[in-house]
Structures are given as C-alpha cells and as structure tokens.
CSV table of N, CA and C in Angstrom, one decimal:
chain,number,residue,atom,x,y,z
A,1,MET,N,0.8,-1.2,0.0
A,1,MET,CA,0.0,0.0,0.0
A,1,MET,C,0.9,1.3,0.0
A,2,GLU,N,2.1,1.1,0.4
A,2,GLU,CA,3.0,2.3,0.5
A,2,GLU,C,3.1,3.0,-0.8
A,3,SER,N,3.3,2.3,-1.9
A,3,SER,CA,3.5,2.9,-3.2
A,3,SER,C,2.2,3.6,-3.7
A,4,VAL,N,1.0,3.0,-3.3
A,4,VAL,CA,-0.3,3.6,-3.7
A,4,VAL,C,-0.5,4.9,-2.9
A,5,ILE,N,-0.1,4.9,-1.6
A,5,ILE,CA,-0.3,6.1,-0.8
A,5,ILE,C,0.7,7.2,-1.3
A,6,LEU,N,1.9,6.9,-1.7
A,6,LEU,CA,2.8,7.9,-2.2
A,6,LEU,C,2.3,8.5,-3.5
A,7,LYS,N,1.8,7.6,-4.4
A,7,LYS,CA,1.2,8.1,-5.6
A,7,LYS,C,0.0,9.0,-5.4
A,8,PHE,N,-0.8,8.6,-4.4
A,8,PHE,CA,-2.0,9.4,-4.0
A,8,PHE,C,-1.6,10.8,-3.5
A,9,GLU,N,-0.6,10.8,-2.6
A,9,GLU,CA,-0.1,12.1,-2.1
A,9,GLU,C,0.5,13.0,-3.2
A,10,GLN,N,1.2,12.4,-4.1
A,10,GLN,CA,1.8,13.1,-5.2
A,10,GLN,C,0.7,13.7,-6.1
A,11,LEU,N,-0.4,13.0,-6.4
A,11,LEU,CA,-1.5,13.5,-7.2
A,11,LEU,C,-2.1,14.7,-6.5
A,12,LEU,N,-2.3,14.6,-5.2
A,12,LEU,CA,-3.0,15.7,-4.4
A,12,LEU,C,-2.1,16.9,-4.4
A,13,ASN,N,-0.8,16.7,-4.1
A,13,ASN,CA,0.1,17.8,-3.9
A,13,ASN,C,0.4,18.5,-5.3
A,14,GLU,N,0.5,17.8,-6.4
A,14,GLU,CA,0.8,18.3,-7.7
A,14,GLU,C,-0.4,19.1,-8.2
A,15,ASN,N,-1.6,18.8,-7.8
A,15,ASN,CA,-2.8,19.4,-8.4
A,15,ASN,C,-3.6,20.4,-7.6
A,16,VAL,N,-3.4,20.4,-6.3
A,16,VAL,CA,-4.1,21.3,-5.4
A,16,VAL,C,-3.9,22.8,-5.8
A,17,ASN,N,-2.7,23.1,-6.2
A,17,ASN,CA,-2.4,24.5,-6.6
A,17,ASN,C,-2.6,24.7,-8.1
A,18,TYR,N,-2.4,23.6,-8.9
A,18,TYR,CA,-2.5,23.7,-10.3
A,18,TYR,C,-4.0,23.9,-10.8
A,19,ILE,N,-4.9,23.1,-10.3
A,19,ILE,CA,-6.2,23.1,-10.8
A,19,ILE,C,-6.9,24.5,-10.8
A,20,PRO,N,-6.7,25.3,-9.7
A,20,PRO,CA,-7.3,26.6,-9.7
A,20,PRO,C,-6.7,27.6,-10.6
A,21,THR,N,-5.6,27.3,-11.3
A,21,THR,CA,-5.0,28.2,-12.2
A,21,THR,C,-5.5,28.0,-13.6
A,22,ILE,N,-6.3,26.9,-13.8
A,22,ILE,CA,-6.9,26.7,-15.2
A,22,ILE,C,-7.9,27.7,-15.4
A,23,ASN,N,-7.9,28.3,-16.6
A,23,ASN,CA,-8.9,29.3,-17.0
A,23,ASN,C,-10.3,28.8,-16.8
A,24,ASN,N,-11.1,29.6,-16.2
A,24,ASN,CA,-12.5,29.3,-15.9
A,24,ASN,C,-13.3,28.9,-17.2
A,25,GLU,N,-13.0,29.5,-18.3
A,25,GLU,CA,-13.7,29.2,-19.5
A,25,GLU,C,-13.4,27.8,-19.9
A,26,ILE,N,-12.2,27.3,-19.7
A,26,ILE,CA,-11.8,25.9,-20.0
A,26,ILE,C,-12.5,25.0,-19.0
A,27,LEU,N,-12.5,25.4,-17.8
A,27,LEU,CA,-13.1,24.5,-16.7
A,27,LEU,C,-14.6,24.3,-16.9
A,28,GLU,N,-15.3,25.3,-17.5
A,28,GLU,CA,-16.7,25.2,-17.7
A,28,GLU,C,-17.2,24.7,-19.0
A,29,VAL,N,-16.3,24.4,-20.0
A,29,VAL,CA,-16.8,23.9,-21.3
A,29,VAL,C,-17.5,22.6,-21.1
A,30,LYS,N,-18.7,22.5,-21.7
A,30,LYS,CA,-19.6,21.3,-21.6
A,30,LYS,C,-19.8,20.8,-23.0
A,31,ASN,N,-19.6,19.6,-23.2
A,31,ASN,CA,-19.9,18.9,-24.5
A,31,ASN,C,-21.1,18.0,-24.2
A,32,PRO,N,-22.0,17.8,-25.2
A,32,PRO,CA,-23.2,17.0,-25.0
A,32,PRO,C,-22.9,15.6,-24.4
A,33,GLY,N,-23.6,15.4,-23.3
A,33,GLY,CA,-23.4,14.1,-22.6
A,33,GLY,C,-22.1,13.9,-21.8
A,34,LYS,N,-21.4,15.0,-21.7
A,34,LYS,CA,-20.1,14.9,-20.9
A,34,LYS,C,-20.1,15.9,-19.8
A,35,TRP,N,-19.3,15.7,-18.8
A,35,TRP,CA,-19.1,16.6,-17.7
A,35,TRP,C,-18.1,17.7,-18.1
A,36,SER,N,-18.2,18.9,-17.6
A,36,SER,CA,-17.1,19.9,-17.7
A,36,SER,C,-16.0,19.4,-16.8
A,37,LYS,N,-14.8,20.1,-16.9
A,37,LYS,CA,-13.7,19.8,-16.0
A,37,LYS,C,-14.1,20.1,-14.5
A,38,LYS,N,-14.9,21.2,-14.3
A,38,LYS,CA,-15.4,21.5,-13.0
A,38,LYS,C,-16.2,20.4,-12.5
A,39,GLU,N,-17.1,19.8,-13.3
A,39,GLU,CA,-18.0,18.7,-12.9
A,39,GLU,C,-17.2,17.5,-12.6
A,40,ILE,N,-16.1,17.3,-13.4
A,40,ILE,CA,-15.3,16.1,-13.1
A,40,ILE,C,-14.7,16.2,-11.7
A,41,LEU,N,-14.2,17.4,-11.4
A,41,LEU,CA,-13.7,17.6,-10.0
A,41,LEU,C,-14.8,17.4,-9.0
A,42,GLY,N,-16.0,17.9,-9.3
A,42,GLY,CA,-17.1,17.6,-8.4
A,42,GLY,C,-17.4,16.1,-8.2
A,43,HIS,N,-17.3,15.4,-9.3
A,43,HIS,CA,-17.4,13.9,-9.3
A,43,HIS,C,-16.4,13.3,-8.3
A,44,LEU,N,-15.1,13.9,-8.4
A,44,LEU,CA,-14.1,13.4,-7.6
A,44,LEU,C,-14.4,13.7,-6.1
A,45,ILE,N,-15.0,14.8,-5.8
A,45,ILE,CA,-15.4,15.2,-4.5
A,45,ILE,C,-16.5,14.2,-4.0
A,46,ASP,N,-17.5,13.9,-4.8
A,46,ASP,CA,-18.5,12.9,-4.5
A,46,ASP,C,-17.9,11.5,-4.2
A,47,SER,N,-17.0,11.1,-5.1
A,47,SER,CA,-16.3,9.9,-4.9
A,47,SER,C,-15.5,9.8,-3.6
A,48,ALA,N,-14.8,11.0,-3.3
A,48,ALA,CA,-14.0,11.0,-2.0
A,48,ALA,C,-15.0,10.9,-0.8
A,49,ILE,N,-16.1,11.6,-0.9
A,49,ILE,CA,-17.0,11.5,0.3
A,49,ILE,C,-17.5,10.1,0.5
A,50,HIS,N,-17.9,9.4,-0.6
A,50,HIS,CA,-18.4,8.0,-0.5
A,50,HIS,C,-17.3,7.1,-0.1
A,51,ASN,N,-16.1,7.2,-0.6
A,51,ASN,CA,-15.0,6.3,-0.2
A,51,ASN,C,-14.5,6.6,1.2
A,52,LEU,N,-14.5,7.8,1.6
A,52,LEU,CA,-14.2,8.1,3.0
A,52,LEU,C,-15.1,7.3,3.9
A,53,VAL,N,-16.4,7.3,3.6
A,53,VAL,CA,-17.3,6.5,4.4
A,53,VAL,C,-17.0,5.0,4.3
A,54,ARG,N,-16.8,4.6,3.1
A,54,ARG,CA,-16.5,3.1,2.9
A,54,ARG,C,-15.3,2.7,3.7
A,55,PHE,N,-14.2,3.5,3.5
A,55,PHE,CA,-12.9,3.1,4.1
A,55,PHE,C,-13.0,3.2,5.7
A,56,THR,N,-13.9,3.9,6.2
A,56,THR,CA,-14.1,4.0,7.6
A,56,THR,C,-15.0,2.9,8.1
A,57,GLU,N,-16.2,2.8,7.5
A,57,GLU,CA,-17.2,1.9,7.9
A,57,GLU,C,-16.7,0.4,7.9
A,58,ILE,N,-15.9,0.1,6.9
A,58,ILE,CA,-15.5,-1.3,6.8
A,58,ILE,C,-14.8,-1.8,8.1
A,59,ASN,N,-14.3,-0.9,8.8
A,59,ASN,CA,-13.5,-1.3,10.0
A,59,ASN,C,-14.4,-1.7,11.2
A,60,TYR,N,-15.7,-1.3,11.2
A,60,TYR,CA,-16.6,-1.6,12.3
A,60,TYR,C,-17.9,-2.3,11.9
A,61,SER,N,-18.1,-2.4,10.6
A,61,SER,CA,-19.4,-3.0,10.1
A,61,SER,C,-19.3,-4.5,10.0
A,62,GLU,N,-20.5,-5.1,9.9
A,62,GLU,CA,-20.5,-6.5,9.7
A,62,GLU,C,-19.8,-6.9,8.5
A,63,LYS,N,-19.1,-8.1,8.6
A,63,LYS,CA,-18.3,-8.6,7.4
A,63,LYS,C,-19.1,-9.7,6.8
A,64,PRO,N,-19.1,-9.9,5.5
A,64,PRO,CA,-18.4,-9.0,4.5
A,64,PRO,C,-19.2,-7.7,4.4
A,65,TYR,N,-18.4,-6.7,4.0
A,65,TYR,CA,-19.0,-5.3,3.9
A,65,TYR,C,-19.7,-5.3,2.5
A,66,ARG,N,-20.9,-4.6,2.5
A,66,ARG,CA,-21.6,-4.5,1.2
A,66,ARG,C,-21.4,-3.1,0.7
A,67,HIS,N,-20.8,-3.0,-0.5
A,67,HIS,CA,-20.5,-1.8,-1.2
A,67,HIS,C,-21.8,-1.2,-1.7
A,68,ARG,N,-22.1,0.0,-1.4
A,68,ARG,CA,-23.3,0.7,-1.9
A,68,ARG,C,-23.0,1.7,-3.0
A,69,PRO,N,-23.5,1.4,-4.2
A,69,PRO,CA,-23.2,2.4,-5.3
A,69,PRO,C,-24.0,3.7,-5.0
A,70,TYR,N,-23.6,4.7,-5.8
A,70,TYR,CA,-24.3,6.0,-5.7
A,70,TYR,C,-24.6,6.5,-7.1
A,71,ASN,N,-25.6,7.4,-7.2
A,71,ASN,CA,-25.9,7.9,-8.6
A,71,ASN,C,-25.0,9.1,-8.9
A,72,GLN,N,-23.9,8.9,-9.6
A,72,GLN,CA,-22.9,9.9,-9.9
A,72,GLN,C,-23.5,11.1,-10.7
A,73,ILE,N,-24.3,10.8,-11.6
A,73,ILE,CA,-24.8,11.9,-12.5
A,73,ILE,C,-25.7,12.8,-11.7
A,74,ASP,N,-26.6,12.3,-10.9
A,74,ASP,CA,-27.5,13.1,-10.1
A,74,ASP,C,-26.7,13.9,-9.1
A,75,LEU,N,-25.7,13.3,-8.4
A,75,LEU,CA,-25.0,14.0,-7.4
A,75,LEU,C,-24.2,15.2,-8.0
A,76,VAL,N,-23.6,15.0,-9.2
A,76,VAL,CA,-22.9,16.1,-9.8
A,76,VAL,C,-23.9,17.3,-10.1
A,77,ASN,N,-25.1,16.9,-10.6
A,77,ASN,CA,-26.1,18.0,-10.9
A,77,ASN,C,-26.6,18.6,-9.6
A,78,LEU,N,-27.0,17.8,-8.6
A,78,LEU,CA,-27.6,18.3,-7.4
A,78,LEU,C,-26.6,19.2,-6.6
A,79,ASN,N,-25.3,18.9,-6.7
A,79,ASN,CA,-24.3,19.7,-5.9
A,79,ASN,C,-23.9,20.9,-6.7
A,80,GLN,N,-24.4,21.1,-7.9
A,80,GLN,CA,-24.2,22.3,-8.7
A,80,GLN,C,-22.7,22.7,-8.8
A,81,TYR,N,-21.9,21.7,-9.1
A,81,TYR,CA,-20.4,22.0,-9.2
A,81,TYR,C,-20.1,22.9,-10.4
A,82,GLN,N,-20.9,22.9,-11.4
A,82,GLN,CA,-20.6,23.8,-12.5
A,82,GLN,C,-20.7,25.3,-12.1
A,83,LYS,N,-21.5,25.6,-11.1
A,83,LYS,CA,-21.7,27.0,-10.7
A,83,LYS,C,-20.8,27.4,-9.5
A,84,THR,N,-20.0,26.4,-9.0
A,84,THR,CA,-19.2,26.6,-7.8
A,84,THR,C,-17.8,27.1,-8.1
A,85,ASP,N,-17.3,28.0,-7.3
A,85,ASP,CA,-15.9,28.6,-7.5
A,85,ASP,C,-14.9,27.4,-7.5
A,86,ILE,N,-13.9,27.5,-8.4
A,86,ILE,CA,-13.0,26.4,-8.6
A,86,ILE,C,-12.0,26.3,-7.3
A,87,LYS,N,-11.7,27.4,-6.7
A,87,LYS,CA,-10.9,27.4,-5.5
A,87,LYS,C,-11.6,26.6,-4.4
A,88,GLU,N,-12.9,26.9,-4.2
A,88,GLU,CA,-13.7,26.2,-3.2
A,88,GLU,C,-13.7,24.7,-3.5
A,89,LEU,N,-14.0,24.4,-4.8
A,89,LEU,CA,-14.0,22.9,-5.2
A,89,LEU,C,-12.7,22.2,-4.9
A,90,THR,N,-11.6,22.9,-5.3
A,90,THR,CA,-10.3,22.3,-5.1
A,90,THR,C,-10.0,22.1,-3.7
A,91,GLN,N,-10.3,23.1,-2.8
A,91,GLN,CA,-10.0,23.0,-1.4
A,91,GLN,C,-10.8,21.8,-0.8
A,92,LEU,N,-12.1,21.7,-1.1
A,92,LEU,CA,-12.9,20.6,-0.6
A,92,LEU,C,-12.4,19.3,-1.1
A,93,TRP,N,-12.0,19.2,-2.3
A,93,TRP,CA,-11.4,17.9,-2.9
A,93,TRP,C,-10.2,17.6,-2.1
A,94,PHE,N,-9.3,18.5,-1.9
A,94,PHE,CA,-8.0,18.3,-1.3
A,94,PHE,C,-8.2,17.9,0.2
A,95,LEU,N,-9.1,18.5,0.9
A,95,LEU,CA,-9.2,18.3,2.3
A,95,LEU,C,-9.8,16.9,2.6
A,96,ILE,N,-10.8,16.5,1.8
A,96,ILE,CA,-11.4,15.2,2.0
A,96,ILE,C,-10.4,14.1,1.7
A,97,ASN,N,-9.7,14.3,0.6
A,97,ASN,CA,-8.7,13.3,0.2
A,97,ASN,C,-7.5,13.2,1.2
A,98,ASN,N,-7.2,14.3,1.8
A,98,ASN,CA,-6.1,14.3,2.9
A,98,ASN,C,-6.6,13.4,4.0
A,99,GLN,N,-7.9,13.4,4.3
A,99,GLN,CA,-8.4,12.5,5.4
A,99,GLN,C,-8.3,11.1,4.9
A,100,ILE,N,-8.6,10.8,3.7
A,100,ILE,CA,-8.5,9.5,3.1
A,100,ILE,C,-7.0,9.0,3.2
A,101,VAL,N,-6.1,9.9,2.9
A,101,VAL,CA,-4.7,9.5,3.1
A,101,VAL,C,-4.4,9.1,4.5
A,102,ARG,N,-4.9,9.9,5.5
A,102,ARG,CA,-4.6,9.5,6.9
A,102,ARG,C,-5.2,8.1,7.2
A,103,ILE,N,-6.4,7.8,6.7
A,103,ILE,CA,-7.0,6.5,6.9
A,103,ILE,C,-6.1,5.4,6.3
A,104,MET,N,-5.7,5.6,5.0
A,104,MET,CA,-4.9,4.6,4.3
A,104,MET,C,-3.6,4.4,5.1
A,105,LYS,N,-3.0,5.4,5.6
A,105,LYS,CA,-1.7,5.3,6.3
A,105,LYS,C,-1.9,4.5,7.6
A,106,SER,N,-3.1,4.6,8.2
A,106,SER,CA,-3.3,4.0,9.5
A,106,SER,C,-4.0,2.6,9.5
A,107,VAL,N,-4.5,2.2,8.3
A,107,VAL,CA,-5.2,1.0,8.2
A,107,VAL,C,-4.4,-0.2,8.6
A,108,ASP,N,-4.9,-1.1,9.4
A,108,ASP,CA,-4.3,-2.3,9.8
A,108,ASP,C,-4.0,-3.2,8.6
A,109,GLU,N,-2.9,-3.8,8.6
A,109,GLU,CA,-2.5,-4.7,7.5
A,109,GLU,C,-3.6,-5.8,7.3
A,110,ASN,N,-4.1,-6.3,8.3
A,110,ASN,CA,-5.2,-7.4,8.2
A,110,ASN,C,-6.5,-6.8,7.6
A,111,ALA,N,-6.7,-5.6,7.9
A,111,ALA,CA,-8.0,-5.0,7.4
A,111,ALA,C,-8.0,-4.9,5.9
A,112,LEU,N,-6.8,-4.8,5.3
A,112,LEU,CA,-6.7,-4.7,3.8
A,112,LEU,C,-7.3,-5.9,3.1
A,113,ASP,N,-7.4,-7.0,3.9
A,113,ASP,CA,-8.0,-8.3,3.3
A,113,ASP,C,-9.5,-8.4,3.6
A,114,TYR,N,-10.1,-7.4,4.3
A,114,TYR,CA,-11.5,-7.5,4.5
A,114,TYR,C,-12.2,-7.6,3.2
A,115,LYS,N,-13.2,-8.5,3.1
A,115,LYS,CA,-14.0,-8.7,1.9
A,115,LYS,C,-15.1,-7.7,1.7
A,116,ILE,N,-15.3,-7.3,0.5
A,116,ILE,CA,-16.3,-6.3,0.1
A,116,ILE,C,-17.1,-6.9,-1.0
A,117,ILE,N,-18.4,-7.0,-0.9
A,117,ILE,CA,-19.3,-7.5,-1.9
A,117,ILE,C,-19.9,-6.3,-2.7
A,118,LEU,N,-19.6,-6.3,-4.0
A,118,LEU,CA,-20.1,-5.3,-4.9
A,118,LEU,C,-21.6,-5.5,-5.3
A,119,SER,N,-22.2,-4.6,-5.9
A,119,SER,CA,-23.6,-4.7,-6.2
A,119,SER,C,-23.9,-5.8,-7.2
A,120,ASP,N,-22.9,-6.2,-8.0
A,120,ASP,CA,-23.1,-7.4,-8.9
A,120,ASP,C,-22.7,-8.7,-8.2
A,121,GLU,N,-22.5,-8.6,-6.9
A,121,GLU,CA,-22.2,-9.8,-6.1
A,121,GLU,C,-20.8,-10.3,-6.2
A,122,SER,N,-19.9,-9.6,-7.0
A,122,SER,CA,-18.5,-10.0,-7.1
A,122,SER,C,-17.9,-9.5,-5.8
A,123,VAL,N,-16.7,-10.2,-5.5
A,123,VAL,CA,-16.1,-9.9,-4.2
A,123,VAL,C,-14.7,-9.3,-4.4
A,124,ILE,N,-14.3,-8.2,-3.7
A,124,ILE,CA,-13.0,-7.7,-3.8
A,124,ILE,C,-12.6,-7.5,-2.3
A,125,ASP,N,-11.4,-6.9,-2.1
A,125,ASP,CA,-11.0,-6.6,-0.7
A,125,ASP,C,-10.7,-5.1,-0.6
A,126,LEU,N,-10.4,-4.7,0.6
A,126,LEU,CA,-10.2,-3.3,0.9
A,126,LEU,C,-8.9,-2.8,0.2
A,127,ARG,N,-7.9,-3.6,0.1
A,127,ARG,CA,-6.7,-3.3,-0.6
A,127,ARG,C,-7.0,-2.9,-2.1
A,128,PHE,N,-7.8,-3.7,-2.8
A,128,PHE,CA,-8.2,-3.5,-4.1
A,128,PHE,C,-9.0,-2.2,-4.2
A,129,LEU,N,-10.0,-2.0,-3.3
A,129,LEU,CA,-10.8,-0.8,-3.3
A,129,LEU,C,-10.0,0.5,-3.2
A,130,MET,N,-9.1,0.5,-2.3
A,130,MET,CA,-8.2,1.6,-2.1
A,130,MET,C,-7.3,1.9,-3.3
A,131,THR,N,-6.7,0.9,-3.8
A,131,THR,CA,-5.9,1.0,-5.0
A,131,THR,C,-6.7,1.5,-6.2
A,132,ASP,N,-7.9,1.0,-6.4
A,132,ASP,CA,-8.7,1.4,-7.5
A,132,ASP,C,-9.2,2.8,-7.3
A,133,TYR,N,-9.4,3.2,-6.1
A,133,TYR,CA,-9.8,4.6,-5.8
A,133,TYR,C,-8.7,5.6,-6.3
A,134,VAL,N,-7.4,5.3,-6.0
A,134,VAL,CA,-6.3,6.2,-6.4
A,134,VAL,C,-6.2,6.1,-8.0
A,135,GLU,N,-6.4,5.0,-8.6
A,135,GLU,CA,-6.3,4.9,-10.1
A,135,GLU,C,-7.5,5.7,-10.7
A,136,HIS,N,-8.7,5.6,-10.1
A,136,HIS,CA,-9.8,6.4,-10.6
A,136,HIS,C,-9.5,7.9,-10.5
A,137,LEU,N,-9.0,8.3,-9.4
A,137,LEU,CA,-8.6,9.7,-9.2
A,137,LEU,C,-7.6,10.2,-10.2
A,138,GLU,N,-6.6,9.4,-10.4
A,138,GLU,CA,-5.6,9.7,-11.4
A,138,GLU,C,-6.2,9.9,-12.8
A,139,HIS,N,-7.1,8.9,-13.2
A,139,HIS,CA,-7.7,9.0,-14.5
A,139,HIS,C,-8.5,10.3,-14.7
A,140,HIS,N,-9.2,10.7,-13.7
A,140,HIS,CA,-10.0,11.9,-13.8
A,140,HIS,C,-9.2,13.2,-13.7
A,141,ILE,N,-8.1,13.1,-12.9
A,141,ILE,CA,-7.2,14.3,-12.9
A,141,ILE,C,-6.6,14.5,-14.3
A,142,ASN,N,-6.2,13.4,-14.9
A,142,ASN,CA,-5.7,13.5,-16.3
A,142,ASN,C,-6.7,14.1,-17.2
A,143,GLN,N,-8.0,13.8,-17.1
A,143,GLN,CA,-9.0,14.4,-17.9
A,143,GLN,C,-9.1,16.0,-17.6
A,144,ILE,N,-9.0,16.4,-16.4
A,144,ILE,CA,-9.0,17.8,-16.1
A,144,ILE,C,-7.8,18.5,-16.7
A,145,LYS,N,-6.6,17.8,-16.6
A,145,LYS,CA,-5.4,18.5,-17.1
A,145,LYS,C,-5.2,18.5,-18.6
A,146,SER,N,-6.1,17.7,-19.3
A,146,SER,CA,-5.9,17.6,-20.8
A,146,SER,C,-6.6,18.7,-21.5
C-alpha cells in the first residue's frame, strides 16, 4: 500500500495548486453528454465523500462489507459543481482526500484483506478498493489536465 499512498499524495500535492490556475472558460466547457472539468472535479469530491465513508465503515461494520453504489450523475447535478468557484471545489477535494490519506496510512494490514461485496455480487478486498480509488482519481485528474 505504501506505493499507492505515495502516488495518491503526489497527485494531491501536484494538483491542489494547479487546478485553480486553469482558465474558468476551459473549466466550464460542456460537451453534450459529458461533464465539464469542474464537474469532473465535483465527481471526484462525491467519490471522495463516499469512499471516505466506505474506508471508515468497513472497520466496524458486519463482514463481509456491502458496497453501496451512488448515482454519480444526479450528485454532480444536485451539488451544482458547474456553478461553484474552482478554488472552493479544489479545497474541498483536497481536504477530503487528505483525510483518506490519513486513513490509508493507519489501516491495519489485516484490514486490507476485508472482503467487500459489490452490487453485482462479485467480491473484492479493501486493498483493491483503495488502490482502485487512487487509479480512478488519477484517471479523472488527467481528464482535467488535458
């Protein structure tokens, strides 16, 4: 997990100051059926909120843990990320993810093997979920930077 955490911290530290420097016109461009770069960052905030809960709950919930999906499109729209100041969005994204870093650093090695049942009934473990979270974040950061 150490390399995943280092990558995660690097993504956060490289982008917390960069994202707010992107021209607002670029951040707000919307193509049909696609999110703007602001909305992508909003999606990353929603993802962080849900994963913070997951990474915390799995430690005290009944095992195996049942992964609850969320409606990504509705959340982006309801939270009005398109209309929110980019500095505020970036700060929220950064702070929630810093808390996730703290959890990842403190998670017990045995907890990484806790089983998680996905909505399609497939089974993963906490290690996979945490690693996948960082990969998901990297994918969307690359979309914002492109």
